[in-house]
Amino acid sequence: MKIGFIGLGHMGFPMAKNLMTAGHRVSVFDISEKAIQSAVVLGATSADSIKILAQQSDAIITMLQTGQQVRDVCLGENGIFENARDLLLYMDCSSIEITTTRELHTLASQKKIGMLDAPVSGGVTGAELGTLTIMVGGEVKHFQRAEPILKLLGKKIIHAGQAGNGQAAKICNNLILGISMIAVSEGFSLAEKLGLEAKIFFDISSNASGQCWSMTNYCPVPNVIERAPSNQNYAPGFAAKMMLKDLRLAQHAAESVGGNIPLGAEATELYSLFVNQGFAEKDFSAIIKMINGK
């Protein structure tokens, strides 16, 4: 299958690589020439423009940072929607505003493009291993077409319902993740100050009522679990600036429906402070350093 891939960042590059490993013909586009050439070395074709990529692809995946970036590649005279083949399958794996996603779904439908919002969870490690969780919004018939492709990228592919529901699931999930990482960081910081070794506290709490994903899969304290960013000087992983973006998306979503997320609001303030202190590119679990005063 001819698959176009736009966005070769920390997540997008290993995702595109997994598609190539599975035997698909992948054309890539990115603002970074270095990222493009790295993909070409692995067997990808470099597309000279989004217009050409859209004209030549059976399916397109975007993995971008903001809703405006997704709008920019989709819309306009040289965008995906104006240049797509008939019955193009378009999967946006970015995490963006639900309002933007649903607007793009409507426009895609008018162009007879099968669009799905398909944000992912699992971080860079999940992207590299092909073990992402992918939550998908859109029509069932489009989901059925996309599922074989998405299964090459993730181990758990879930159809969340109508257009925008994939984004809704991702936003709510990362709201929980951001709050829980702060809670885990506070717990370990207090344990240290009380004289309790991190590994001992982990062995206790990970088998007690404090157990959660932020602790057992992504522990913010170094040398407690393998493959955690804390063991690599907090190299992302999932960058703090991206967590802040998702928490702000949750704030926006809550405001749009009259929702109340007081802990989400507090988590947003804490991550905003952390990012503004110069730690935007560190993994989001590095917030423990701010919490414990280091």
PDB file of C-alpha atoms in Angstrom:
ATOM      1  CA  MET A   1       0.000   0.000   0.000  1.00  0.00           C
ATOM      2  CA  LYS A   2       1.225   3.522  -0.756  1.00  0.00           C
ATOM      3  CA  ILE A   3       1.179   5.385   2.546  1.00  0.00           C
ATOM      4  CA  GLY A   4       2.065   9.042   2.965  1.00  0.00           C
ATOM      5  CA  PHE A   5       3.465  10.069   6.344  1.00  0.00           C
ATOM      6  CA  ILE A   6       3.709  13.702   7.448  1.00  0.00           C
ATOM      7  CA  GLY A   7       5.565  14.538  10.655  1.00  0.00           C
ATOM      8  CA  LEU A   8       8.786  12.672  11.451  1.00  0.00           C
ATOM      9  CA  GLY A   9       9.361  13.770  15.023  1.00  0.00           C
ATOM     10  CA  HIS A  10      10.075  11.671  18.123  1.00  0.00           C
ATOM     11  CA  MET A  11       6.858   9.700  17.572  1.00  0.00           C
ATOM     12  CA  GLY A  12       6.318   9.928  13.836  1.00  0.00           C
ATOM     13  CA  PHE A  13       9.704   8.642  12.735  1.00  0.00           C
ATOM     14  CA  PRO A  14       9.520   5.237  14.468  1.00  0.00           C
ATOM     15  CA  MET A  15       5.881   4.885  13.394  1.00  0.00           C
ATOM     16  CA  ALA A  16       6.834   5.433   9.752  1.00  0.00           C
ATOM     17  CA  LYS A  17       9.723   3.003  10.205  1.00  0.00           C
ATOM     18  CA  ASN A  18       7.346   0.290  11.440  1.00  0.00           C
ATOM     19  CA  LEU A  19       5.181   0.726   8.339  1.00  0.00           C
ATOM     20  CA  MET A  20       8.233   0.295   6.125  1.00  0.00           C
ATOM     21  CA  THR A  21       9.346  -2.766   8.084  1.00  0.00           C
ATOM     22  CA  ALA A  22       5.926  -4.288   7.388  1.00  0.00           C
ATOM     23  CA  GLY A  23       6.456  -3.837   3.648  1.00  0.00           C
ATOM     24  CA  HIS A  24       4.402  -0.752   2.844  1.00  0.00           C
ATOM     25  CA  ARG A  25       5.700   1.848   0.397  1.00  0.00           C
ATOM     26  CA  VAL A  26       6.008   4.997   2.478  1.00  0.00           C
ATOM     27  CA  SER A  27       6.424   8.542   1.178  1.00  0.00           C
ATOM     28  CA  VAL A  28       7.416  11.103   3.797  1.00  0.00           C
ATOM     29  CA  PHE A  29       7.218  14.847   4.283  1.00  0.00           C
ATOM     30  CA  ASP A  30       8.619  16.957   7.096  1.00  0.00           C
ATOM     31  CA  ILE A  31      10.023  20.455   7.602  1.00  0.00           C
ATOM     32  CA  SER A  32      13.292  18.821   8.721  1.00  0.00           C
ATOM     33  CA  GLU A  33      15.433  17.687   5.804  1.00  0.00           C
ATOM     34  CA  LYS A  34      17.535  15.654   8.239  1.00  0.00           C
ATOM     35  CA  ALA A  35      14.476  13.683   9.360  1.00  0.00           C
ATOM     36  CA  ILE A  36      13.481  13.064   5.753  1.00  0.00           C
ATOM     37  CA  GLN A  37      16.914  11.776   4.814  1.00  0.00           C
ATOM     38  CA  SER A  38      16.984   9.484   7.856  1.00  0.00           C
ATOM     39  CA  ALA A  39      13.726   7.942   6.643  1.00  0.00           C
ATOM     40  CA  VAL A  40      14.989   7.677   3.058  1.00  0.00           C
ATOM     41  CA  VAL A  41      17.978   5.671   4.293  1.00  0.00           C
ATOM     42  CA  LEU A  42      15.495   3.153   5.708  1.00  0.00           C
ATOM     43  CA  GLY A  43      13.627   2.872   2.408  1.00  0.00           C
ATOM     44  CA  ALA A  44      11.139   5.748   2.378  1.00  0.00           C
ATOM     45  CA  THR A  45      10.542   8.011  -0.607  1.00  0.00           C
ATOM     46  CA  SER A  46      10.860  11.756  -0.104  1.00  0.00           C
ATOM     47  CA  ALA A  47       7.823  13.721  -1.317  1.00  0.00           C
ATOM     48  CA  ASP A  48       8.638  17.148  -2.749  1.00  0.00           C
ATOM     49  CA  SER A  49       5.394  18.606  -1.408  1.00  0.00           C
ATOM     50  CA  ILE A  50       2.232  17.738   0.471  1.00  0.00           C
ATOM     51  CA  LYS A  51       0.326  18.161  -2.802  1.00  0.00           C
ATOM     52  CA  ILE A  52       2.396  15.478  -4.527  1.00  0.00           C
ATOM     53  CA  LEU A  53       2.224  13.186  -1.495  1.00  0.00           C
ATOM     54  CA  ALA A  54      -1.587  13.463  -1.471  1.00  0.00           C
ATOM     55  CA  GLN A  55      -1.840  12.733  -5.190  1.00  0.00           C
ATOM     56  CA  GLN A  56       0.266   9.574  -4.896  1.00  0.00           C
ATOM     57  CA  SER A  57      -0.970   8.003  -1.628  1.00  0.00           C
ATOM     58  CA  ASP A  58      -3.693   5.462  -0.886  1.00  0.00           C
ATOM     59  CA  ALA A  59      -3.573   6.452   2.790  1.00  0.00           C
ATOM     60  CA  ILE A  60      -2.005   9.340   4.688  1.00  0.00           C
ATOM     61  CA  ILE A  61      -1.006   9.591   8.343  1.00  0.00           C
ATOM     62  CA  THR A  62      -0.189  12.881  10.052  1.00  0.00           C
ATOM     63  CA  MET A  63       1.695  13.086  13.349  1.00  0.00           C
ATOM     64  CA  LEU A  64       1.979  16.783  14.182  1.00  0.00           C
ATOM     65  CA  GLN A  65       2.093  18.945  17.297  1.00  0.00           C
ATOM     66  CA  THR A  66      -0.770  21.422  16.953  1.00  0.00           C
ATOM     67  CA  GLY A  67      -4.227  21.770  15.488  1.00  0.00           C
ATOM     68  CA  GLN A  68      -3.044  24.651  13.332  1.00  0.00           C
ATOM     69  CA  GLN A  69      -0.321  22.477  11.822  1.00  0.00           C
ATOM     70  CA  VAL A  70      -2.897  19.803  10.992  1.00  0.00           C
ATOM     71  CA  ARG A  71      -5.179  22.425   9.420  1.00  0.00           C
ATOM     72  CA  ASP A  72      -2.266  23.784   7.391  1.00  0.00           C
ATOM     73  CA  VAL A  73      -1.393  20.409   5.832  1.00  0.00           C
ATOM     74  CA  CYS A  74      -5.031  19.458   5.217  1.00  0.00           C
ATOM     75  CA  LEU A  75      -6.501  22.655   3.847  1.00  0.00           C
ATOM     76  CA  GLY A  76      -5.677  25.088   1.094  1.00  0.00           C
ATOM     77  CA  GLU A  77      -4.866  24.767  -2.583  1.00  0.00           C
ATOM     78  CA  ASN A  78      -1.788  22.633  -1.929  1.00  0.00           C
ATOM     79  CA  GLY A  79      -3.161  20.668   1.027  1.00  0.00           C
ATOM     80  CA  ILE A  80      -4.238  17.052   1.387  1.00  0.00           C
ATOM     81  CA  PHE A  81      -7.970  17.600   0.932  1.00  0.00           C
ATOM     82  CA  GLU A  82      -7.725  19.464  -2.408  1.00  0.00           C
ATOM     83  CA  ASN A  83      -5.302  16.956  -3.906  1.00  0.00           C
ATOM     84  CA  ALA A  84      -6.350  13.600  -2.499  1.00  0.00           C
ATOM     85  CA  ARG A  85      -7.054  10.553  -4.586  1.00  0.00           C
ATOM     86  CA  ASP A  86     -10.634   9.306  -4.620  1.00  0.00           C
ATOM     87  CA  LEU A  87     -11.503   7.494  -1.385  1.00  0.00           C
ATOM     88  CA  LEU A  88      -8.238   8.452   0.336  1.00  0.00           C
ATOM     89  CA  LEU A  89      -7.955   7.081   3.876  1.00  0.00           C
ATOM     90  CA  TYR A  90      -6.663   9.829   6.178  1.00  0.00           C
ATOM     91  CA  MET A  91      -5.591   9.143   9.767  1.00  0.00           C
ATOM     92  CA  ASP A  92      -4.545  12.012  12.015  1.00  0.00           C
ATOM     93  CA  CYS A  93      -2.532  10.642  14.935  1.00  0.00           C
ATOM     94  CA  SER A  94      -1.816  14.101  16.373  1.00  0.00           C
ATOM     95  CA  SER A  95      -3.304  15.244  19.678  1.00  0.00           C
ATOM     96  CA  ILE A  96      -5.299  18.388  18.901  1.00  0.00           C
ATOM     97  CA  GLU A  97      -8.497  20.265  19.774  1.00  0.00           C
ATOM     98  CA  ILE A  98     -11.730  18.316  19.399  1.00  0.00           C
ATOM     99  CA  THR A  99     -13.346  21.307  17.660  1.00  0.00           C
ATOM    100  CA  THR A 100     -10.607  21.361  15.004  1.00  0.00           C
ATOM    101  CA  THR A 101     -10.836  17.602  14.526  1.00  0.00           C
ATOM    102  CA  ARG A 102     -14.599  17.624  14.026  1.00  0.00           C
ATOM    103  CA  GLU A 103     -14.372  20.529  11.586  1.00  0.00           C
ATOM    104  CA  LEU A 104     -11.811  18.601   9.528  1.00  0.00           C
ATOM    105  CA  HIS A 105     -13.997  15.477   9.597  1.00  0.00           C
ATOM    106  CA  THR A 106     -16.840  17.482   8.046  1.00  0.00           C
ATOM    107  CA  LEU A 107     -14.609  18.938   5.340  1.00  0.00           C
ATOM    108  CA  ALA A 108     -13.054  15.543   4.609  1.00  0.00           C
ATOM    109  CA  SER A 109     -16.471  13.968   4.188  1.00  0.00           C
ATOM    110  CA  GLN A 110     -17.400  16.631   1.643  1.00  0.00           C
ATOM    111  CA  LYS A 111     -14.320  15.605  -0.361  1.00  0.00           C
ATOM    112  CA  LYS A 112     -15.191  11.891  -0.007  1.00  0.00           C
ATOM    113  CA  ILE A 113     -12.095  11.328   2.118  1.00  0.00           C
ATOM    114  CA  GLY A 114     -12.327   8.683   4.843  1.00  0.00           C
ATOM    115  CA  MET A 115     -10.968  10.535   7.877  1.00  0.00           C
ATOM    116  CA  LEU A 116     -10.208   9.173  11.329  1.00  0.00           C
ATOM    117  CA  ASP A 117      -8.806  10.945  14.370  1.00  0.00           C
ATOM    118  CA  ALA A 118      -6.414   8.398  15.839  1.00  0.00           C
ATOM    119  CA  PRO A 119      -4.274   9.875  18.631  1.00  0.00           C
ATOM    120  CA  VAL A 120      -1.881   7.524  20.371  1.00  0.00           C
ATOM    121  CA  SER A 121      -0.631   6.740  23.846  1.00  0.00           C
ATOM    122  CA  GLY A 122       2.572   4.962  24.826  1.00  0.00           C
ATOM    123  CA  GLY A 123       5.343   7.475  24.227  1.00  0.00           C
ATOM    124  CA  VAL A 124       8.451   7.072  22.125  1.00  0.00           C
ATOM    125  CA  THR A 125       9.097   3.574  23.469  1.00  0.00           C
ATOM    126  CA  GLY A 126       5.629   2.463  22.396  1.00  0.00           C
ATOM    127  CA  ALA A 127       6.152   4.027  18.962  1.00  0.00           C
ATOM    128  CA  GLU A 128       9.480   2.234  18.547  1.00  0.00           C
ATOM    129  CA  LEU A 129       8.140  -1.145  19.671  1.00  0.00           C
ATOM    130  CA  GLY A 130       4.829  -0.848  17.845  1.00  0.00           C
ATOM    131  CA  THR A 131       2.942  -1.219  21.116  1.00  0.00           C
ATOM    132  CA  LEU A 132       0.986   2.040  21.149  1.00  0.00           C
ATOM    133  CA  THR A 133      -2.606   2.273  22.278  1.00  0.00           C
ATOM    134  CA  ILE A 134      -4.551   3.996  19.507  1.00  0.00           C
ATOM    135  CA  MET A 135      -7.977   5.511  20.161  1.00  0.00           C
ATOM    136  CA  VAL A 136      -9.953   6.132  17.002  1.00  0.00           C
ATOM    137  CA  GLY A 137     -12.871   8.393  16.174  1.00  0.00           C
ATOM    138  CA  GLY A 138     -14.823   8.272  12.928  1.00  0.00           C
ATOM    139  CA  GLU A 139     -17.129   6.094  10.864  1.00  0.00           C
ATOM    140  CA  VAL A 140     -16.940   2.330  11.324  1.00  0.00           C
ATOM    141  CA  LYS A 141     -16.343   1.698   7.615  1.00  0.00           C
ATOM    142  CA  HIS A 142     -13.259   3.911   7.696  1.00  0.00           C
ATOM    143  CA  PHE A 143     -12.050   2.284  10.898  1.00  0.00           C
ATOM    144  CA  GLN A 144     -12.304  -1.151   9.315  1.00  0.00           C
ATOM    145  CA  ARG A 145     -10.127  -0.014   6.412  1.00  0.00           C
ATOM    146  CA  ALA A 146      -7.574   1.559   8.732  1.00  0.00           C
ATOM    147  CA  GLU A 147      -7.339  -1.178  11.350  1.00  0.00           C
ATOM    148  CA  PRO A 148      -4.768  -3.365   9.507  1.00  0.00           C
ATOM    149  CA  ILE A 149      -2.478  -0.337   9.179  1.00  0.00           C
ATOM    150  CA  LEU A 150      -2.954   0.809  12.754  1.00  0.00           C
ATOM    151  CA  LYS A 151      -2.206  -2.688  14.036  1.00  0.00           C
ATOM    152  CA  LEU A 152       1.319  -2.255  12.689  1.00  0.00           C
ATOM    153  CA  LEU A 153       1.727   0.743  14.979  1.00  0.00           C
ATOM    154  CA  GLY A 154      -0.021  -0.354  18.157  1.00  0.00           C
ATOM    155  CA  LYS A 155      -1.045  -3.361  20.192  1.00  0.00           C
ATOM    156  CA  LYS A 156      -4.423  -1.986  21.276  1.00  0.00           C
ATOM    157  CA  ILE A 157      -6.632  -0.345  18.645  1.00  0.00           C
ATOM    158  CA  ILE A 158      -9.959   0.886  19.988  1.00  0.00           C
ATOM    159  CA  HIS A 159     -12.803   2.446  18.036  1.00  0.00           C
ATOM    160  CA  ALA A 160     -14.048   5.162  20.392  1.00  0.00           C
ATOM    161  CA  GLY A 161     -17.083   6.162  18.333  1.00  0.00           C
ATOM    162  CA  GLN A 162     -18.008   9.225  16.311  1.00  0.00           C
ATOM    163  CA  ALA A 163     -15.710  11.857  14.837  1.00  0.00           C
ATOM    164  CA  GLY A 164     -13.620  13.497  17.561  1.00  0.00           C
ATOM    165  CA  ASN A 165     -14.056  10.719  20.111  1.00  0.00           C
ATOM    166  CA  GLY A 166     -10.474   9.572  19.632  1.00  0.00           C
ATOM    167  CA  GLN A 167      -9.292  13.024  20.634  1.00  0.00           C
ATOM    168  CA  ALA A 168     -11.739  13.059  23.549  1.00  0.00           C
ATOM    169  CA  ALA A 169     -10.310   9.777  24.841  1.00  0.00           C
ATOM    170  CA  LYS A 170      -6.720  10.981  24.455  1.00  0.00           C
ATOM    171  CA  ILE A 171      -7.387  14.282  26.228  1.00  0.00           C
ATOM    172  CA  CYS A 172      -9.127  12.602  29.161  1.00  0.00           C
ATOM    173  CA  ASN A 173      -6.430   9.929  29.412  1.00  0.00           C
ATOM    174  CA  ASN A 174      -3.593  12.450  29.483  1.00  0.00           C
ATOM    175  CA  LEU A 175      -5.465  14.570  32.005  1.00  0.00           C
ATOM    176  CA  ILE A 176      -5.313  11.558  34.327  1.00  0.00           C
ATOM    177  CA  LEU A 177      -1.678  10.916  33.407  1.00  0.00           C
ATOM    178  CA  GLY A 178      -0.534  14.472  34.143  1.00  0.00           C
ATOM    179  CA  ILE A 179      -2.306  14.558  37.505  1.00  0.00           C
ATOM    180  CA  SER A 180      -1.100  11.099  38.537  1.00  0.00           C
ATOM    181  CA  MET A 181       2.542  11.855  37.676  1.00  0.00           C
ATOM    182  CA  ILE A 182       2.410  14.832  40.019  1.00  0.00           C
ATOM    183  CA  ALA A 183       0.896  12.645  42.750  1.00  0.00           C
ATOM    184  CA  VAL A 184       3.563   9.964  42.282  1.00  0.00           C
ATOM    185  CA  SER A 185       6.291  12.609  42.342  1.00  0.00           C
ATOM    186  CA  GLU A 186       4.944  14.079  45.564  1.00  0.00           C
ATOM    187  CA  GLY A 187       4.772  10.620  47.139  1.00  0.00           C
ATOM    188  CA  PHE A 188       8.372   9.743  46.272  1.00  0.00           C
ATOM    189  CA  SER A 189       9.618  13.186  47.299  1.00  0.00           C
ATOM    190  CA  LEU A 190       7.964  12.949  50.695  1.00  0.00           C
ATOM    191  CA  ALA A 191       9.172   9.364  51.157  1.00  0.00           C
ATOM    192  CA  GLU A 192      12.754  10.503  50.534  1.00  0.00           C
ATOM    193  CA  LYS A 193      12.482  13.306  53.071  1.00  0.00           C
ATOM    194  CA  LEU A 194      11.066  10.841  55.598  1.00  0.00           C
ATOM    195  CA  GLY A 195      14.083   8.566  55.115  1.00  0.00           C
ATOM    196  CA  LEU A 196      12.412   5.859  53.034  1.00  0.00           C
ATOM    197  CA  GLU A 197      14.463   4.493  50.149  1.00  0.00           C
ATOM    198  CA  ALA A 198      12.853   4.930  46.729  1.00  0.00           C
ATOM    199  CA  LYS A 199      13.131   1.263  45.735  1.00  0.00           C
ATOM    200  CA  ILE A 200      11.613   0.086  49.002  1.00  0.00           C
ATOM    201  CA  PHE A 201       8.785   2.595  48.708  1.00  0.00           C
ATOM    202  CA  PHE A 202       8.222   1.465  45.111  1.00  0.00           C
ATOM    203  CA  ASP A 203       8.049  -2.203  46.154  1.00  0.00           C
ATOM    204  CA  ILE A 204       5.433  -1.295  48.732  1.00  0.00           C
ATOM    205  CA  SER A 205       3.283   1.246  46.895  1.00  0.00           C
ATOM    206  CA  SER A 206       3.342  -0.572  43.547  1.00  0.00           C
ATOM    207  CA  ASN A 207       1.670  -3.488  45.347  1.00  0.00           C
ATOM    208  CA  ALA A 208      -0.699  -1.355  47.375  1.00  0.00           C
ATOM    209  CA  SER A 209      -3.449   1.181  46.771  1.00  0.00           C
ATOM    210  CA  GLY A 210      -1.047   3.807  45.404  1.00  0.00           C
ATOM    211  CA  GLN A 211      -0.244   1.682  42.356  1.00  0.00           C
ATOM    212  CA  CYS A 212      -0.743   3.413  38.990  1.00  0.00           C
ATOM    213  CA  TRP A 213       0.813   3.521  35.507  1.00  0.00           C
ATOM    214  CA  SER A 214       2.912   6.598  36.312  1.00  0.00           C
ATOM    215  CA  MET A 215       4.573   4.620  39.083  1.00  0.00           C
ATOM    216  CA  THR A 216       4.912   1.113  37.701  1.00  0.00           C
ATOM    217  CA  ASN A 217       5.687   1.910  34.051  1.00  0.00           C
ATOM    218  CA  TYR A 218       7.244   5.370  34.164  1.00  0.00           C
ATOM    219  CA  CYS A 219       8.653   5.872  37.630  1.00  0.00           C
ATOM    220  CA  PRO A 220      10.052   9.429  37.930  1.00  0.00           C
ATOM    221  CA  VAL A 221      12.849   8.296  40.283  1.00  0.00           C
ATOM    222  CA  PRO A 222      15.977   6.940  38.537  1.00  0.00           C
ATOM    223  CA  ASN A 223      17.131   3.320  38.843  1.00  0.00           C
ATOM    224  CA  VAL A 224      13.814   1.922  40.015  1.00  0.00           C
ATOM    225  CA  ILE A 225      12.396   0.431  36.793  1.00  0.00           C
ATOM    226  CA  GLU A 226      13.992  -0.240  33.404  1.00  0.00           C
ATOM    227  CA  ARG A 227      13.437   1.944  30.313  1.00  0.00           C
ATOM    228  CA  ALA A 228      12.072   4.892  32.296  1.00  0.00           C
ATOM    229  CA  PRO A 229      13.211   8.329  31.063  1.00  0.00           C
ATOM    230  CA  SER A 230      14.391   9.041  34.620  1.00  0.00           C
ATOM    231  CA  ASN A 231      17.250   6.618  33.925  1.00  0.00           C
ATOM    232  CA  GLN A 232      18.315   8.686  30.877  1.00  0.00           C
ATOM    233  CA  ASN A 233      18.505  12.106  32.523  1.00  0.00           C
ATOM    234  CA  TYR A 234      14.807  12.536  31.660  1.00  0.00           C
ATOM    235  CA  ALA A 235      15.243  12.515  27.895  1.00  0.00           C
ATOM    236  CA  PRO A 236      11.741  12.206  26.400  1.00  0.00           C
ATOM    237  CA  GLY A 237       9.750  10.000  26.311  1.00  0.00           C
ATOM    238  CA  PHE A 238       6.935  12.460  26.356  1.00  0.00           C
ATOM    239  CA  ALA A 239       8.214  16.005  26.631  1.00  0.00           C
ATOM    240  CA  ALA A 240       6.953  18.309  29.370  1.00  0.00           C
ATOM    241  CA  LYS A 241       5.849  20.857  26.763  1.00  0.00           C
ATOM    242  CA  MET A 242       3.636  18.190  25.165  1.00  0.00           C
ATOM    243  CA  MET A 243       2.077  17.296  28.498  1.00  0.00           C
ATOM    244  CA  LEU A 244       1.367  20.978  29.053  1.00  0.00           C
ATOM    245  CA  LYS A 245      -0.220  21.157  25.604  1.00  0.00           C
ATOM    246  CA  ASP A 246      -2.502  18.208  26.385  1.00  0.00           C
ATOM    247  CA  LEU A 247      -3.487  19.620  29.771  1.00  0.00           C
ATOM    248  CA  ARG A 248      -4.409  22.873  28.064  1.00  0.00           C
ATOM    249  CA  LEU A 249      -6.455  20.893  25.543  1.00  0.00           C
ATOM    250  CA  ALA A 250      -8.287  19.348  28.501  1.00  0.00           C
ATOM    251  CA  GLN A 251      -8.924  22.823  29.928  1.00  0.00           C
ATOM    252  CA  HIS A 252     -10.292  23.985  26.582  1.00  0.00           C
ATOM    253  CA  ALA A 253     -12.470  20.892  26.231  1.00  0.00           C
ATOM    254  CA  ALA A 254     -13.834  21.259  29.766  1.00  0.00           C
ATOM    255  CA  GLU A 255     -14.699  24.894  29.200  1.00  0.00           C
ATOM    256  CA  SER A 256     -16.491  24.050  25.951  1.00  0.00           C
ATOM    257  CA  VAL A 257     -18.909  21.690  27.732  1.00  0.00           C
ATOM    258  CA  GLY A 258     -19.089  23.285  31.170  1.00  0.00           C
ATOM    259  CA  GLY A 259     -16.911  20.584  32.752  1.00  0.00           C
ATOM    260  CA  ASN A 260     -15.122  20.984  36.071  1.00  0.00           C
ATOM    261  CA  ILE A 261     -11.512  19.730  36.368  1.00  0.00           C
ATOM    262  CA  PRO A 262      -9.950  21.452  39.407  1.00  0.00           C
ATOM    263  CA  LEU A 263      -6.979  19.070  39.681  1.00  0.00           C
ATOM    264  CA  GLY A 264      -6.463  19.406  35.954  1.00  0.00           C
ATOM    265  CA  ALA A 265      -6.299  23.167  36.345  1.00  0.00           C
ATOM    266  CA  GLU A 266      -3.710  22.830  39.120  1.00  0.00           C
ATOM    267  CA  ALA A 267      -1.670  20.343  37.066  1.00  0.00           C
ATOM    268  CA  THR A 268      -1.728  22.781  34.153  1.00  0.00           C
ATOM    269  CA  GLU A 269      -0.331  25.537  36.374  1.00  0.00           C
ATOM    270  CA  LEU A 270       2.443  23.293  37.696  1.00  0.00           C
ATOM    271  CA  TYR A 271       3.520  22.101  34.257  1.00  0.00           C
ATOM    272  CA  SER A 272       3.371  25.664  32.945  1.00  0.00           C
ATOM    273  CA  LEU A 273       5.737  26.730  35.733  1.00  0.00           C
ATOM    274  CA  PHE A 274       8.030  23.775  35.015  1.00  0.00           C
ATOM    275  CA  VAL A 275       8.172  24.496  31.273  1.00  0.00           C
ATOM    276  CA  ASN A 276       8.761  28.203  31.871  1.00  0.00           C
ATOM    277  CA  GLN A 277      11.728  27.344  34.079  1.00  0.00           C
ATOM    278  CA  GLY A 278      13.446  25.928  30.995  1.00  0.00           C
ATOM    279  CA  PHE A 279      12.482  22.245  31.122  1.00  0.00           C
ATOM    280  CA  ALA A 280      10.161  22.101  28.102  1.00  0.00           C
ATOM    281  CA  GLU A 281      12.266  19.455  26.350  1.00  0.00           C
ATOM    282  CA  LYS A 282      12.698  17.213  29.383  1.00  0.00           C
ATOM    283  CA  ASP A 283      10.381  14.260  29.911  1.00  0.00           C
ATOM    284  CA  PHE A 284       7.219  15.180  31.775  1.00  0.00           C
ATOM    285  CA  SER A 285       8.223  12.867  34.639  1.00  0.00           C
ATOM    286  CA  ALA A 286      11.113  15.269  35.361  1.00  0.00           C
ATOM    287  CA  ILE A 287       8.592  17.462  37.178  1.00  0.00           C
ATOM    288  CA  ILE A 288       9.657  15.519  40.272  1.00  0.00           C
ATOM    289  CA  LYS A 289      12.800  17.673  40.257  1.00  0.00           C
ATOM    290  CA  MET A 290      10.704  20.809  40.708  1.00  0.00           C
ATOM    291  CA  ILE A 291       8.468  19.191  43.296  1.00  0.00           C
ATOM    292  CA  ASN A 292      11.353  18.021  45.473  1.00  0.00           C
ATOM    293  CA  GLY A 293      13.207  21.320  45.074  1.00  0.00           C
ATOM    294  CA  LYS A 294      16.113  19.965  43.019  1.00  0.00           C
TER     295      LYS A 294
END
